[in-house]
């Protein structure tokens, strides 16, 4: 882009608050209290029998706590019926989905609950019980993941298994610690082995990793103090393969000021770049317990090279390399297969160390099995919590599969369930990155601009789009060969290497985000993320596309191909308006942007469009893994309101949308227009909330609006500045040197 201009800032005075009055309606389910009450009473009796049966050995026995499931009627949810549950003395510890929750109640209060249900059954009192469909025991079968059950079926001769046992969430720290100790003792009694010290998530939930016998898994899972049991995830190290040594010593551009470059924190097995360019890595750090091994830097070095230098194959003949980011080497991996609990704790430590100076953390590792999708993964949810707590962004690989070795065409690979993204790429506040083939090679099932044959695809958690964005990377042939090309080359300590994997497209996007970050005011990393998505280049033709086709494309490519320059700059033909703020449930927002007269007056042929508006709105909602499918507590809808040819304000959203899904963290869509009036158009924003969000709780958001002149007349940016007379001013980014 030769015509680089700064984006235009939308100030607070161009945003109008519109009061909103949320309403709630109760539904009469027409149940007969005698029949319905009898069902509820029977459920409570069964729960009590199980409590008494296991009381002697249960970890919650001394706490006199009864654990069970509450099931609401279809059409109800725990966000609206929370008061009912709590008024009956039940504490909601975890929500499985909007109709199912796991609760605890003191034994004496459980007796009171039985009495109240009996009066409802016999006398028709307390009609609010009609909203509860049933009370059910919380059994071992409810706690084991589908992957764990499938593993047992496929491996009937397996004698033991490495599992993670998540304790019941939202216990007080004192009760949690006592329960943890008793479950550890029970594991040892059953000839199991505690693998590592139990650890806590940021929300306080405790997890025990242990090797246990298959025969004991059900008995252990029946303990009331255990909420979920799953196979331990391992994060696999992939070593680089050098293809050629350096013919001449690599040199950094002498005009580069390393201190002024943005930071990417590389969470990996170490970074060991050639000495001549090693100054681009001013910080080397080891997490607690990490020991340098023979694999040091085998994966982290090529990852860091992509973050710092992007597509190295484009510059292999250049005299100098020009870095776009400096690297903080945060070494957290020191073995071939690192268990998830160790990875999580080391990431927590790295974030505490570097979040004060760095906003972008690259993590290019994934579990080796796809997500199930109905529950957020442990590591994915922890990364989300860290994002919110520290105002940082994790850039994550979507993960790799090996279907290219067993399938003969790309369609069969995509259709296979094993190609789904892997933990922690499901993190909703993180940026998951897929891979797209940059060049066509003989023998590859993927051609240029198609998803790479190893790259995992969406959907992610609860059906939301994943990956979020893609970058060019290598292809891989059925025989395992990775053809060298401009997008496959990385650096090792001693030479160039061709690397296939989303491990190496993720740092490309991390570096892209670092570049975009330099163009936003006030170090606003969420606004940089919104700009990155807004400027992504779609990899499919929207003409005549159906919604199911665009959904598939979204789960292959996300918002499109990352293009930092496209995201960083406006031009005469393409003007980007940016804004960030907060909003609550009681106010809608109408955000103004401007369409100049020169664009409105441009003539085009019948059936042709002359303007495209692309909208990206990213929210930072409260998140909670214990809420199951209700994980995200808020979303912000966005809609375009334009001036039609008569000057009337009308809503005009696309009939087929890229990404306008309820409860997703991002609304991203575009629409094209052929006839309209100039003046102030608006984006209307509305916040929807659930579970635990108060009416006046403020939810942060970042909004990016790009207007493109499809006729390329060439003076739109200048005319907007003239017509608005200082209302929308070019952004002046702030750059802070960090050593």
XYZ file of C-alpha atoms in Angstrom:
739
model
C 0.000 0.000 0.000
C 1.762 3.173 -1.204
C -0.987 5.472 0.081
C -0.607 4.927 3.851
C -2.755 7.013 6.169
C -3.594 6.757 9.846
C -6.992 5.413 10.832
C -9.663 7.813 12.114
C -10.669 7.800 15.779
C -14.351 7.909 16.745
C -14.509 10.106 19.871
C -17.009 9.654 22.702
C -19.190 12.534 21.479
C -19.942 10.572 18.303
C -21.453 7.734 20.378
C -25.035 8.011 21.615
C -26.381 5.985 24.533
C -29.962 4.768 24.160
C -31.696 3.475 27.329
C -32.806 -0.143 27.241
C -35.292 -1.862 29.551
C -34.659 -5.607 29.732
C -37.774 -7.685 30.306
C -38.268 -11.172 31.684
C -41.371 -13.321 31.423
C -42.435 -16.305 33.466
C -43.995 -19.288 31.779
C -46.672 -21.540 33.249
C -45.757 -25.134 32.428
C -49.170 -26.481 33.366
C -47.778 -29.263 35.560
C -49.903 -31.018 38.162
C -48.235 -30.452 41.572
C -49.157 -33.925 42.855
C -47.588 -35.733 39.900
C -44.688 -33.343 39.367
C -43.989 -33.134 43.107
C -43.895 -36.947 43.333
C -41.227 -37.020 40.608
C -39.149 -34.398 42.433
C -39.524 -36.268 45.748
C -38.380 -39.547 44.193
C -35.321 -37.826 42.762
C -34.369 -36.431 46.178
C -34.861 -39.831 47.810
C -32.532 -41.504 45.308
C -29.906 -38.807 45.912
C -30.119 -39.326 49.678
C -29.709 -43.096 49.336
C -26.522 -42.635 47.328
C -25.247 -40.076 49.846
C -25.764 -42.488 52.743
C -24.228 -45.399 50.812
C -20.948 -43.597 50.076
C -20.844 -41.383 53.155
C -18.169 -43.373 54.981
C -15.561 -42.980 52.243
C -16.605 -39.796 50.465
C -14.345 -36.734 50.529
C -17.290 -34.453 51.332
C -18.705 -36.663 54.113
C -17.260 -34.661 57.006
C -18.466 -31.459 55.376
C -22.047 -32.839 55.475
C -22.509 -31.695 51.877
C -24.818 -33.453 49.433
C -23.936 -33.082 45.734
C -26.494 -33.629 42.975
C -27.858 -32.322 39.680
C -30.729 -29.901 39.192
C -32.494 -30.129 35.821
C -34.634 -27.195 34.659
C -37.548 -27.347 32.259
C -36.788 -26.861 28.584
C -36.854 -23.140 27.876
C -35.477 -22.222 31.311
C -31.911 -21.385 32.248
C -29.965 -20.953 35.459
C -29.270 -17.299 34.771
C -32.970 -16.548 35.275
C -33.683 -19.247 37.918
C -30.605 -18.700 40.054
C -32.610 -16.959 42.797
C -35.050 -19.862 43.027
C -32.220 -22.369 43.461
C -30.389 -20.304 46.056
C -33.573 -19.491 48.001
C -34.006 -23.243 48.491
C -30.559 -23.428 50.121
C -28.738 -24.950 47.128
C -25.390 -23.601 45.968
C -24.726 -23.773 42.235
C -21.174 -25.075 41.892
C -21.128 -25.693 38.160
C -23.493 -25.352 35.203
C -23.257 -28.127 32.611
C -25.578 -26.327 30.181
C -28.514 -23.964 30.537
C -30.774 -26.762 31.850
C -28.359 -28.821 33.973
C -26.312 -27.746 36.983
C -24.387 -29.439 39.772
C -25.279 -28.104 43.219
C -24.326 -28.708 46.840
C -26.465 -28.346 49.924
C -25.902 -28.995 53.607
C -27.416 -32.267 54.798
C -29.866 -30.560 57.195
C -31.001 -28.107 54.523
C -31.427 -31.036 52.146
C -33.999 -32.368 54.620
C -35.790 -29.020 54.570
C -35.805 -29.120 50.758
C -37.450 -32.561 50.897
C -40.151 -31.204 53.194
C -40.879 -28.231 50.951
C -41.119 -30.465 47.890
C -43.484 -32.737 49.832
C -45.752 -29.768 50.653
C -45.674 -28.781 46.981
C -46.707 -32.339 46.084
C -49.426 -32.669 48.738
C -50.761 -29.111 49.007
C -49.701 -27.380 45.764
C -47.545 -24.838 47.626
C -44.397 -23.169 46.217
C -45.426 -23.240 42.582
C -41.955 -22.099 41.512
C -40.980 -25.762 41.721
C -42.713 -26.114 38.324
C -39.579 -24.610 36.728
C -37.490 -27.549 37.965
C -37.820 -30.645 35.787
C -36.019 -32.958 38.197
C -33.356 -33.705 40.793
C -30.813 -36.370 39.817
C -27.703 -38.000 41.324
C -24.325 -36.813 40.044
C -22.719 -40.116 39.090
C -19.366 -41.279 37.752
C -20.837 -41.571 34.244
C -21.636 -37.836 34.315
C -18.038 -36.953 35.142
C -16.032 -38.927 32.578
C -15.375 -37.169 29.282
C -16.452 -38.763 26.014
C -12.802 -39.114 25.057
C -12.086 -41.079 28.242
C -15.035 -43.418 27.639
C -13.964 -43.907 24.042
C -10.403 -44.678 25.156
C -11.642 -47.481 27.414
C -13.693 -48.999 24.579
C -10.803 -48.857 22.124
C -8.214 -50.110 24.641
C -9.937 -52.873 26.650
C -6.614 -54.375 27.774
C -5.263 -51.137 29.236
C -4.544 -51.560 32.956
C -3.863 -47.963 33.993
C -4.350 -44.466 32.669
C -2.973 -40.964 33.285
C -5.921 -38.730 34.190
C -6.717 -35.279 35.485
C -9.404 -35.097 38.176
C -11.007 -31.699 38.540
C -12.452 -31.097 41.982
C -15.913 -29.647 42.409
C -15.632 -25.936 41.572
C -16.551 -23.088 43.880
C -15.751 -24.825 47.134
C -14.324 -22.606 49.849
C -10.498 -22.795 49.951
C -10.622 -24.596 53.303
C -13.094 -27.231 52.112
C -11.289 -27.572 48.769
C -7.963 -28.292 50.481
C -9.506 -30.909 52.779
C -11.290 -32.573 49.866
C -8.095 -32.541 47.823
C -6.163 -34.281 50.600
C -8.798 -36.994 51.028
C -9.022 -37.723 47.306
C -5.247 -38.008 47.119
C -5.357 -40.518 49.964
C -8.088 -42.485 48.202
C -6.064 -42.580 44.966
C -3.075 -44.009 46.825
C -5.298 -46.548 48.624
C -6.460 -47.752 45.201
C -2.808 -48.274 44.194
C -2.773 -45.117 42.114
C 0.108 -42.664 41.896
C -0.076 -38.894 42.211
C 1.912 -37.669 39.195
C 2.584 -34.095 40.261
C 1.590 -31.681 42.978
C -2.096 -30.758 42.583
C -2.532 -27.334 41.047
C -5.110 -24.578 40.957
C -6.640 -22.693 38.052
C -6.861 -18.922 38.249
C -10.457 -19.243 39.497
C -9.287 -21.457 42.392
C -10.501 -24.808 41.048
C -8.153 -27.643 42.050
C -6.947 -30.381 39.681
C -5.188 -33.618 40.639
C -3.148 -35.485 38.043
C -2.706 -39.180 38.779
C -1.958 -42.543 37.239
C -4.840 -44.799 38.268
C -5.943 -48.319 37.457
C -8.791 -48.697 34.995
C -10.629 -50.873 37.502
C -10.701 -48.077 40.087
C -11.742 -45.202 37.850
C -15.498 -45.543 38.465
C -15.157 -45.791 42.236
C -12.891 -42.760 42.325
C -15.182 -40.804 40.007
C -18.194 -41.505 42.239
C -16.648 -39.367 44.958
C -18.824 -36.261 45.425
C -15.767 -34.020 45.550
C -14.827 -34.837 41.951
C -16.475 -32.894 39.154
C -14.750 -34.075 35.968
C -12.293 -36.793 34.937
C -10.377 -36.657 31.665
C -7.261 -38.029 30.052
C -4.189 -35.954 30.733
C -3.307 -33.822 27.725
C 0.301 -33.854 26.556
C 1.919 -31.203 24.395
C 4.199 -32.753 21.822
C 7.572 -31.327 20.899
C 8.373 -31.244 17.168
C 12.033 -30.953 16.241
C 13.157 -28.859 13.284
C 14.842 -30.383 10.254
C 17.591 -28.243 8.744
C 17.693 -28.397 4.936
C 20.601 -26.081 4.252
C 23.256 -24.208 6.149
C 23.833 -20.496 5.806
C 26.004 -19.578 2.825
C 26.802 -16.238 4.443
C 26.362 -14.938 7.943
C 22.915 -13.456 8.562
C 22.880 -9.770 9.475
C 20.246 -7.496 10.962
C 19.360 -4.267 9.196
C 21.777 -1.762 10.781
C 19.005 0.835 10.864
C 16.894 -1.267 13.239
C 16.473 -0.041 16.809
C 15.736 -3.226 18.756
C 14.559 -1.259 21.789
C 11.699 0.296 19.796
C 10.322 -2.977 18.438
C 7.120 -4.425 19.907
C 7.456 -7.568 22.028
C 6.313 -11.119 21.324
C 6.755 -13.503 24.255
C 7.516 -16.947 22.816
C 6.364 -19.711 25.186
C 8.353 -22.668 23.914
C 11.418 -24.901 24.373
C 13.887 -22.026 24.056
C 15.124 -19.684 21.360
C 18.664 -20.075 20.017
C 19.011 -17.930 16.902
C 22.347 -17.541 15.074
C 24.731 -15.340 17.021
C 24.799 -12.644 14.340
C 21.073 -11.891 14.788
C 20.653 -12.965 18.423
C 20.225 -9.368 19.613
C 16.615 -9.598 18.474
C 16.130 -11.810 21.555
C 17.187 -9.518 24.434
C 15.622 -11.681 27.178
C 16.078 -15.399 27.916
C 14.099 -16.825 30.836
C 13.463 -20.307 32.256
C 10.287 -21.250 34.090
C 10.648 -22.994 37.446
C 11.651 -26.623 36.964
C 12.776 -26.246 33.354
C 16.099 -27.827 32.457
C 17.850 -27.231 29.154
C 18.111 -30.485 27.238
C 19.467 -31.615 23.895
C 16.259 -30.394 22.237
C 16.709 -26.822 23.514
C 15.488 -24.420 20.842
C 14.601 -27.146 18.352
C 11.027 -25.902 18.121
C 11.171 -22.448 19.703
C 13.898 -21.136 17.405
C 11.978 -21.582 14.134
C 8.829 -20.329 15.889
C 10.614 -17.179 17.035
C 12.097 -16.642 13.569
C 8.587 -16.450 12.076
C 7.426 -14.011 14.750
C 10.440 -11.751 14.262
C 10.923 -11.956 10.479
C 7.626 -13.283 9.002
C 8.063 -15.108 5.672
C 11.808 -15.723 5.579
C 11.709 -17.300 2.139
C 10.847 -13.889 0.724
C 14.123 -12.496 2.045
C 16.575 -15.337 1.618
C 18.622 -13.320 -0.879
C 18.517 -10.028 1.032
C 21.693 -8.606 2.499
C 19.943 -7.803 5.775
C 17.009 -9.120 7.758
C 14.589 -6.485 9.093
C 12.901 -7.637 12.303
C 9.375 -6.429 13.031
C 9.319 -7.613 16.645
C 11.751 -8.481 19.387
C 11.443 -11.802 21.172
C 11.234 -12.624 24.843
C 12.381 -16.241 25.107
C 10.192 -17.755 27.835
C 11.268 -21.395 28.044
C 8.483 -23.571 29.468
C 9.009 -26.859 27.561
C 11.923 -29.158 28.345
C 10.787 -32.652 27.344
C 9.363 -34.378 24.304
C 5.880 -34.668 25.850
C 5.002 -32.153 28.542
C 1.812 -32.821 30.545
C -0.868 -30.152 30.544
C -0.664 -29.426 34.265
C 3.020 -28.522 34.011
C 2.442 -26.408 30.892
C -0.389 -24.524 32.590
C 1.617 -23.685 35.708
C 4.613 -22.526 33.685
C 2.427 -20.300 31.504
C 0.952 -18.769 34.656
C 4.477 -18.037 35.858
C 5.558 -16.557 32.513
C 2.523 -14.286 32.342
C 3.155 -13.002 35.870
C 6.742 -12.248 34.822
C 6.193 -10.609 31.424
C 2.623 -9.229 31.242
C 3.850 -5.873 32.620
C 6.023 -5.367 29.511
C 4.537 -7.609 26.794
C 0.965 -7.960 25.559
C 1.423 -10.765 22.995
C 2.198 -14.356 24.023
C 2.728 -17.033 21.362
C 2.061 -20.663 22.309
C 2.554 -23.115 19.432
C 1.629 -26.408 21.092
C -1.583 -28.430 21.136
C -2.946 -31.571 22.674
C -2.853 -34.552 20.331
C -6.623 -35.173 20.421
C -9.384 -32.861 19.153
C -11.658 -30.970 21.532
C -15.089 -32.365 22.334
C -16.668 -28.942 21.980
C -19.337 -29.109 24.681
C -16.931 -28.127 27.475
C -14.142 -25.582 27.313
C -10.758 -27.262 27.725
C -8.823 -26.735 30.944
C -5.904 -24.920 29.326
C -8.151 -22.980 26.941
C -10.201 -21.599 29.833
C -7.078 -20.771 31.844
C -5.648 -18.765 28.944
C -8.936 -16.872 28.723
C -8.785 -16.045 32.426
C -5.220 -14.804 32.037
C -6.239 -12.667 29.031
C -8.894 -10.897 31.093
C -6.796 -10.573 34.229
C -3.704 -9.126 32.512
C -5.100 -7.506 29.309
C -2.923 -9.697 27.093
C -3.477 -11.839 24.010
C -2.438 -15.423 23.403
C -1.757 -16.331 19.792
C -2.302 -20.070 19.503
C -1.745 -22.750 16.889
C -4.959 -24.461 15.771
C -3.161 -27.805 15.974
C -2.030 -30.445 13.500
C -3.412 -33.843 12.529
C -1.943 -36.692 10.475
C -4.859 -37.404 8.149
C -2.768 -36.465 5.106
C -1.034 -39.842 5.521
C -4.288 -41.837 5.389
C -6.656 -39.792 3.182
C -6.343 -39.174 -0.556
C -8.093 -35.822 -0.929
C -8.668 -32.614 0.984
C -12.451 -33.021 1.272
C -12.122 -36.325 3.128
C -9.554 -34.770 5.450
C -11.880 -31.855 6.251
C -14.869 -34.161 6.770
C -12.996 -36.348 9.270
C -13.827 -35.563 12.923
C -10.163 -36.039 13.806
C -9.343 -32.815 11.942
C -11.068 -30.667 14.584
C -9.035 -28.122 16.554
C -7.179 -29.226 19.687
C -6.675 -27.739 23.147
C -5.994 -24.874 23.847
C -7.087 -23.451 20.461
C -10.667 -23.332 21.768
C -9.797 -20.355 24.018
C -12.436 -17.763 23.116
C -10.362 -14.712 24.020
C -7.224 -16.069 22.359
C -6.360 -15.906 18.662
C -6.273 -19.387 17.127
C -4.343 -19.559 13.863
C -4.743 -22.045 11.032
C -2.481 -22.653 8.042
C -3.129 -21.991 4.355
C -0.886 -23.300 1.591
C 1.108 -20.439 0.067
C 2.243 -22.215 -3.109
C 0.949 -25.153 -5.133
C 3.302 -28.165 -5.165
C 2.994 -31.475 -7.051
C 1.905 -34.268 -4.732
C 0.033 -32.024 -2.285
C -3.723 -32.489 -1.797
C -3.938 -28.769 -0.902
C -3.412 -26.138 -3.547
C -2.530 -22.479 -3.084
C -5.039 -20.634 -0.851
C -6.536 -23.873 0.464
C -6.296 -25.065 4.047
C -3.030 -26.901 4.618
C -3.425 -30.698 4.714
C -2.313 -30.881 8.381
C -4.146 -27.799 9.727
C -6.987 -28.445 12.156
C -10.336 -26.774 11.556
C -13.416 -25.685 13.508
C -15.892 -25.364 14.884
C -14.545 -24.629 18.314
C -16.266 -24.591 21.674
C -20.079 -24.589 21.439
C -19.931 -24.379 17.628
C -18.164 -21.007 17.440
C -15.843 -20.169 14.557
C -12.275 -21.451 14.851
C -9.601 -20.783 13.792
C -9.911 -17.034 14.199
C -7.522 -16.198 11.370
C -5.017 -17.904 9.069
C -1.563 -17.314 7.611
C 0.410 -18.760 4.725
C 2.490 -21.778 5.641
C 3.971 -24.953 4.237
C 2.192 -27.840 2.622
C 2.959 -31.494 3.332
C 2.841 -34.405 0.930
C 1.540 -37.879 1.659
C 5.113 -39.200 1.902
C 5.870 -36.641 4.618
C 7.957 -34.328 2.436
C 7.640 -30.606 3.209
C 8.547 -28.745 -0.009
C 10.635 -25.626 0.611
C 9.000 -22.392 -0.517
C 8.835 -18.772 0.700
C 6.214 -19.675 3.322
C 7.706 -22.873 4.711
C 11.198 -21.652 5.593
C 12.223 -20.920 9.181
C 15.528 -20.418 10.945
C 17.380 -22.858 13.144
C 20.683 -22.190 14.897
C 22.673 -23.396 11.903
C 20.533 -23.082 8.795
C 17.206 -22.778 7.061
C 14.571 -25.436 7.677
C 11.246 -26.189 5.984
C 8.621 -26.693 8.663
C 5.005 -27.805 8.303
C 2.550 -27.041 11.055
C 0.312 -24.407 12.555
C 3.155 -24.040 15.068
C 4.745 -21.767 12.476
C 1.726 -19.855 11.197
C 0.753 -18.873 14.753
C 3.988 -16.872 15.291
C 3.541 -15.301 11.857
C 0.247 -13.889 13.148
C 1.803 -13.035 16.527
C 4.296 -10.870 14.647
C 1.480 -9.441 12.526
C -0.402 -8.506 15.690
C 2.756 -6.911 17.088
C 2.982 -4.745 13.961
C -0.668 -3.717 14.215
C -0.201 -3.033 17.931
C 2.209 -0.216 17.065
C -0.576 1.610 15.190
C -3.158 1.776 18.006
C -3.327 4.358 20.797
C -2.799 3.664 24.501
C -1.396 0.136 24.083
C -4.898 -1.233 23.412
C -4.218 -4.879 22.493
C -7.929 -5.706 22.089
C -8.287 -2.903 19.528
C -5.212 -4.261 17.723
C -6.919 -7.669 17.609
C -10.078 -6.125 16.132
C -7.993 -4.348 13.483
C -6.208 -7.602 12.638
C -9.543 -9.359 12.042
C -11.049 -6.408 10.181
C -8.146 -6.262 7.726
C -7.994 -10.018 7.079
C -8.309 -11.005 3.421
C -11.211 -13.421 2.714
C -10.166 -16.630 0.971
C -13.491 -17.348 -0.672
C -15.812 -15.671 -3.163
C -18.927 -14.279 -1.438
C -20.936 -13.973 -4.658
C -23.917 -16.315 -4.476
C -22.578 -18.099 -1.391
C -25.045 -19.768 0.998
C -24.893 -19.416 4.785
C -23.856 -23.045 5.312
C -21.013 -22.532 2.815
C -19.808 -19.377 4.526
C -19.976 -21.156 7.900
C -17.740 -23.909 6.540
C -15.340 -21.301 5.191
C -15.310 -19.615 8.596
C -14.334 -22.880 10.252
C -11.504 -23.398 7.759
C -10.107 -19.879 7.481
C -11.675 -17.800 10.262
C -11.926 -14.165 9.190
C -9.398 -14.770 6.439
C -5.709 -14.387 5.716
C -3.789 -12.161 8.122
C -2.582 -8.960 6.440
C -0.908 -6.559 8.877
C -0.437 -3.723 6.385
C -4.093 -3.960 5.382
C -4.994 -3.746 9.077
C -2.608 -0.941 10.010
C -3.354 1.723 7.422
C -6.168 3.582 5.763
C -5.882 5.073 2.267
C -7.850 7.386 0.011
C -9.931 4.426 -1.182
C -10.219 2.620 2.170
C -10.953 4.440 5.425
C -11.021 2.726 8.797
C -12.765 4.211 11.834
C -11.796 2.821 15.261
C -13.322 3.109 18.709
C -13.158 1.359 22.059
C -15.237 1.634 25.181
C -17.502 -0.209 27.568
C -21.235 -0.793 27.691
C -23.775 -2.250 30.084
C -27.043 -4.069 29.770
C -29.182 -0.975 30.312
C -27.842 1.054 27.376
C -27.525 0.463 23.674
C -24.976 2.463 21.690
C -25.189 4.152 18.312
C -21.727 4.798 16.924
C -21.402 7.304 14.077
C -19.062 7.128 11.098
C -19.110 9.184 7.922
C -19.792 8.516 4.249
C -18.577 11.394 2.040
C -20.609 12.990 -0.726
C -17.999 12.064 -3.331
C -18.667 8.376 -2.674
C -22.458 8.712 -2.558
C -22.483 10.634 -5.853
C -20.282 8.158 -7.733
C -22.142 6.500 -10.618
C -21.941 2.750 -11.211
C -23.617 0.362 -13.601
C -26.895 -1.237 -12.551
C -26.208 -4.259 -10.356
C -22.731 -3.099 -9.335
C -21.734 -2.005 -5.833
C -19.689 1.106 -5.128
C -19.044 0.773 -1.393
C -18.256 -1.983 1.080
C -18.537 -1.585 4.852
C -16.769 -4.127 7.069
C -17.574 -4.186 10.776
C -15.639 -5.950 13.529
C -16.755 -5.721 17.142
C -14.852 -7.735 19.748
C -16.164 -7.985 23.314
C -14.273 -9.041 26.432
C -17.027 -10.888 28.333
C -16.700 -12.498 31.740
C -15.988 -16.197 31.256
C -16.383 -19.141 33.595
C -15.577 -22.751 32.767
C -17.909 -23.970 35.519
C -20.855 -22.600 33.540
C -20.566 -25.232 30.802
C -22.223 -24.102 27.584
C -22.971 -20.790 29.350
C -19.195 -20.196 29.457
C -19.365 -16.724 27.905
C -21.552 -14.384 29.940
C -22.080 -11.649 27.358
C -21.998 -10.766 23.691
C -22.456 -7.569 21.715
C -24.523 -7.558 18.547
C -23.684 -5.041 15.835
C -25.770 -3.850 12.905
C -25.304 -1.312 10.093
C -27.733 1.603 9.846
C -27.204 3.536 6.625
C -28.796 6.529 4.967
C -30.772 5.391 1.934
C -31.093 7.423 -1.264
C -33.909 9.421 0.366
C -31.788 10.207 3.410
C -33.695 7.913 5.780
C -31.879 5.818 8.383
C -32.464 2.131 7.604
C -30.935 -1.091 8.923
C -29.013 -2.924 6.188
C -27.140 -6.024 7.315
C -26.004 -8.759 4.900
C -28.392 -11.629 4.245
C -25.434 -14.006 4.468
C -23.051 -13.120 7.276
C -19.439 -13.980 8.028
C -19.755 -14.071 11.804
C -22.837 -12.750 13.617
C -23.371 -15.554 16.117
C -24.957 -15.121 19.526
C -22.595 -15.452 22.503
C -19.466 -15.395 20.357
C -16.856 -12.836 21.378
C -16.603 -11.376 17.877
C -19.128 -9.949 15.427
C -17.437 -9.641 12.027
C -19.317 -9.024 8.770
C -19.453 -6.838 5.686
C -22.056 -5.576 3.256
C -21.907 -3.874 -0.136
C -24.031 -0.921 -1.281
C -24.890 0.648 -4.627
C -27.329 3.476 -3.801
C -27.226 5.583 -0.636
C -26.931 9.093 0.745
C -23.860 10.685 2.252
C -23.645 11.761 5.863
C -23.513 10.033 9.221
C -24.154 6.320 9.151
C -24.273 4.352 12.389
C -23.325 1.028 13.897
C -25.866 0.038 16.533
C -24.469 -2.006 19.401
C -26.519 -3.962 21.918
C -25.196 -5.961 24.855
C -26.830 -9.233 25.867
C -25.855 -10.861 29.136
C -26.490 -13.923 31.243
C -25.229 -15.652 34.343
C -23.892 -13.308 36.973
C -23.604 -10.080 34.951
C -25.281 -7.161 36.710
C -27.324 -4.553 34.885
C -24.637 -1.925 35.440
C -21.562 -4.142 34.886
C -19.419 -2.611 32.135
C -18.229 -4.937 29.346
C -15.239 -3.706 27.297
C -15.481 -3.718 23.508
C -13.386 -2.728 20.498
C -15.041 -1.564 17.284
C -13.505 -1.238 13.807
C -15.459 0.017 10.780
C -13.856 0.072 7.342
C -15.421 1.835 4.356
C -14.053 0.902 0.929
C -14.610 2.793 -2.290
C -14.951 -0.081 -4.752
C -14.703 2.336 -7.702
C -11.277 3.496 -6.435
C -11.976 7.155 -7.197
C -9.123 8.048 -4.877
C -10.169 10.929 -2.614
C -12.544 9.495 0.002
C -10.190 9.904 2.997
C -9.507 13.571 2.215
C -13.199 14.334 1.694
C -14.186 12.709 5.005
C -11.741 14.948 6.862
C -13.093 18.022 5.050
C -16.765 17.225 5.569
C -16.466 16.269 9.232
C -14.294 19.265 10.169
C -12.255 17.617 12.903
C -14.904 15.302 14.315
C -12.908 12.199 13.319
C -9.167 12.739 13.760
C -6.270 10.593 12.508
C -4.944 8.322 15.241
C -1.535 9.092 16.703
C -0.076 5.842 18.021
C 2.058 5.780 21.143
C 5.340 3.900 21.075
C 7.077 3.046 24.321
C 10.588 1.596 24.353
C 10.915 -1.417 26.633
C 14.292 -2.968 27.344
